[in-house]
């Protein structure tokens, strides 16, 4: 199994540059044009994989708690 690691400084710099000024016709440009905030993606890429998972689980827990509160109000 492949071990997941944080991006190198060079790879992170290239990814940020790509997301800040996506080339015409790229998938990043299409995502930006669709309304996706690419700065949030760049922020996530700055984290190591374990931190990304922790953040995702925290958001999932928050969403679950909000759904539970909404269900109780019905």
Coordinates of N, CA and C in Angstrom, one line a residue:
X1 N 0.8 -1.2 0.0 CA 0.0 0.0 0.0 C 0.9 1.2 0.0
X2 N 0.5 2.2 -0.8 CA 1.3 3.5 -0.9 C 1.1 4.3 0.3
X3 N 2.1 4.9 0.9 CA 2.1 5.8 2.0 C 1.8 7.2 1.6
X4 N 0.8 7.8 2.1 CA 0.4 9.2 1.8 C 1.3 10.1 2.6
X5 N 1.8 11.1 1.9 CA 2.7 12.1 2.5 C 2.2 13.5 2.1
X6 N 2.6 14.5 2.9 CA 2.4 15.9 2.5 C 3.1 16.2 1.3
X7 N 2.6 17.2 0.5 CA 3.2 17.7 -0.7 C 4.5 18.3 -0.3
X8 N 5.5 18.2 -1.2 CA 6.8 18.9 -1.0 C 6.5 20.4 -1.2
X9 N 7.4 21.2 -0.7 CA 7.3 22.7 -0.9 C 7.2 23.0 -2.4
X10 N 8.0 22.4 -3.2 CA 8.0 22.7 -4.6 C 6.6 22.3 -5.2
X11 N 6.1 21.1 -4.9 CA 4.8 20.6 -5.4 C 3.7 21.5 -5.0
X12 N 3.7 21.9 -3.7 CA 2.7 22.8 -3.2 C 2.7 24.2 -3.9
X13 N 3.9 24.7 -4.1 CA 4.1 26.0 -4.8 C 3.5 25.9 -6.2
X14 N 3.8 24.8 -6.9 CA 3.3 24.6 -8.3 C 1.7 24.5 -8.3
X15 N 1.2 23.7 -7.3 CA -0.2 23.5 -7.2 C -0.9 24.8 -6.9
X16 N -0.4 25.6 -6.0 CA -1.0 26.9 -5.7 C -1.0 27.8 -6.9
X17 N 0.1 27.9 -7.7 CA 0.2 28.7 -8.9 C -0.8 28.2 -9.9
X18 N -1.0 26.9 -10.0 CA -1.9 26.4 -11.0 C -3.4 26.8 -10.6
X19 N -3.7 26.7 -9.3 CA -5.0 27.1 -8.8 C -5.3 28.6 -8.9
X20 N -4.3 29.4 -8.7 CA -4.5 30.8 -8.7 C -4.7 31.3 -10.1
X21 N -4.0 30.7 -11.1 CA -4.2 31.1 -12.5 C -4.3 29.9 -13.3
X22 N -5.5 29.2 -13.3 CA -5.6 28.0 -14.0 C -5.5 28.2 -15.6
X23 N -4.8 27.3 -16.2 CA -4.7 27.4 -17.7 C -6.0 27.3 -18.4
X24 N -6.2 28.1 -19.4 CA -7.5 28.0 -20.2 C -7.7 26.6 -20.6
X25 N -8.9 26.1 -20.4 CA -9.3 24.7 -20.9 C -8.9 23.6 -19.9
X26 N -8.3 24.0 -18.7 CA -8.0 23.0 -17.7 C -9.2 22.7 -16.9
X27 N -9.1 21.6 -16.2 CA -10.2 21.2 -15.3 C -10.3 22.2 -14.1
X28 N -9.1 22.7 -13.7 CA -9.2 23.7 -12.6 C -9.9 25.0 -13.1
X29 N -9.7 25.4 -14.4 CA -10.4 26.6 -14.9 C -11.9 26.3 -15.0
X30 N -12.3 25.0 -15.4 CA -13.7 24.7 -15.5 C -14.3 24.7 -14.1
X31 N -13.6 24.2 -13.1 CA -14.1 24.2 -11.7 C -14.3 25.7 -11.2
X32 N -13.3 26.5 -11.5 CA -13.4 27.9 -11.1 C -14.6 28.6 -11.8
X33 N -14.8 28.3 -13.1 CA -15.9 28.9 -13.9 C -17.3 28.4 -13.4
X34 N -17.3 27.2 -12.8 CA -18.5 26.6 -12.3 C -18.9 27.2 -10.9
X35 N -17.9 27.9 -10.3 CA -18.1 28.5 -9.0 C -17.4 27.9 -7.8
X36 N -16.5 27.0 -8.1 CA -15.8 26.4 -7.0 C -14.6 27.3 -6.6
X37 N -14.5 27.5 -5.3 CA -13.5 28.4 -4.7 C -12.2 27.6 -4.6
X38 N -11.3 27.8 -5.6 CA -10.1 27.1 -5.7 C -9.1 27.4 -4.5
X39 N -9.3 28.5 -3.9 CA -8.4 28.9 -2.7 C -8.6 27.9 -1.6
X40 N -9.8 27.4 -1.4 CA -10.1 26.4 -0.4 C -9.4 25.0 -0.7
X41 N -9.3 24.7 -2.0 CA -8.6 23.5 -2.4 C -7.1 23.7 -2.1
X42 N -6.6 24.9 -2.4 CA -5.1 25.1 -2.1 C -4.9 25.1 -0.6
X43 N -5.8 25.5 0.2 CA -5.7 25.5 1.6 C -5.6 24.0 2.1
X44 N -6.4 23.2 1.5 CA -6.4 21.8 1.9 C -5.1 21.1 1.5
X45 N -4.6 21.4 0.3 CA -3.4 20.8 -0.2 C -2.2 21.2 0.7
X46 N -2.3 22.3 1.5 CA -1.2 22.6 2.4 C -1.1 21.7 3.6
X47 N -2.2 21.0 3.9 CA -2.2 20.1 5.0 C -1.7 18.7 4.6
X48 N -1.2 18.0 5.6 CA -0.8 16.6 5.3 C -2.0 15.8 5.3
X49 N -2.0 14.6 4.7 CA -3.2 13.8 4.6 C -3.9 13.5 5.9
X50 N -3.2 13.2 6.9 CA -3.8 13.0 8.2 C -4.6 14.2 8.7
X51 N -4.1 15.4 8.5 CA -4.8 16.6 8.9 C -6.0 16.8 8.1
X52 N -5.9 16.5 6.8 CA -7.1 16.6 5.9 C -8.2 15.6 6.4
X53 N -7.9 14.4 6.8 CA -8.9 13.4 7.2 C -9.5 13.9 8.6
X54 N -8.6 14.4 9.5 CA -9.2 15.0 10.7 C -10.2 16.1 10.5
X55 N -9.8 17.0 9.6 CA -10.7 18.1 9.2 C -12.0 17.6 8.7
X56 N -11.9 16.6 7.7 CA -13.1 16.1 7.1 C -14.0 15.4 8.2
X57 N -13.4 14.6 9.1 CA -14.2 14.0 10.1 C -14.9 15.0 11.0
X58 N -14.2 16.1 11.3 CA -14.7 17.1 12.2 C -16.0 17.7 11.5
X59 N -15.8 18.0 10.2 CA -17.0 18.5 9.4 C -18.1 17.5 9.4
X60 N -17.8 16.2 9.2 CA -18.9 15.2 9.2 C -19.6 15.2 10.5
X61 N -18.8 15.2 11.6 CA -19.4 15.2 12.9 C -20.4 16.4 13.1
X62 N -19.9 17.6 12.7 CA -20.7 18.8 12.8 C -22.0 18.7 11.9
X63 N -21.9 18.2 10.7 CA -23.0 18.0 9.9 C -24.0 17.0 10.5
X64 N -23.5 15.9 11.1 CA -24.4 14.9 11.7 C -25.1 15.5 12.9
X65 N -24.4 16.4 13.7 CA -25.0 17.0 14.8 C -26.1 18.0 14.4
X66 N -25.8 18.7 13.3 CA -26.9 19.7 12.8 C -28.1 18.9 12.3
X67 N -27.8 17.8 11.6 CA -28.9 17.0 11.1 C -29.8 16.5 12.2
X68 N -29.1 16.1 13.3 CA -29.9 15.6 14.4 C -30.7 16.6 15.1
X69 N -30.2 17.8 15.2 CA -31.0 18.9 15.8 C -32.1 19.3 14.8
X70 N -31.9 19.3 13.6 CA -33.0 19.6 12.6 C -34.1 18.6 12.7
X71 N -33.7 17.3 12.8 CA -34.7 16.2 12.9 C -35.5 16.3 14.2
X72 N -34.9 16.8 15.3 CA -35.7 16.9 16.5 C -36.7 18.0 16.4
X73 N -36.4 19.1 15.6 CA -37.4 20.2 15.5 C -38.6 19.8 14.7
X74 N -38.6 18.8 13.9 CA -39.7 18.4 13.0 C -40.8 17.8 13.8

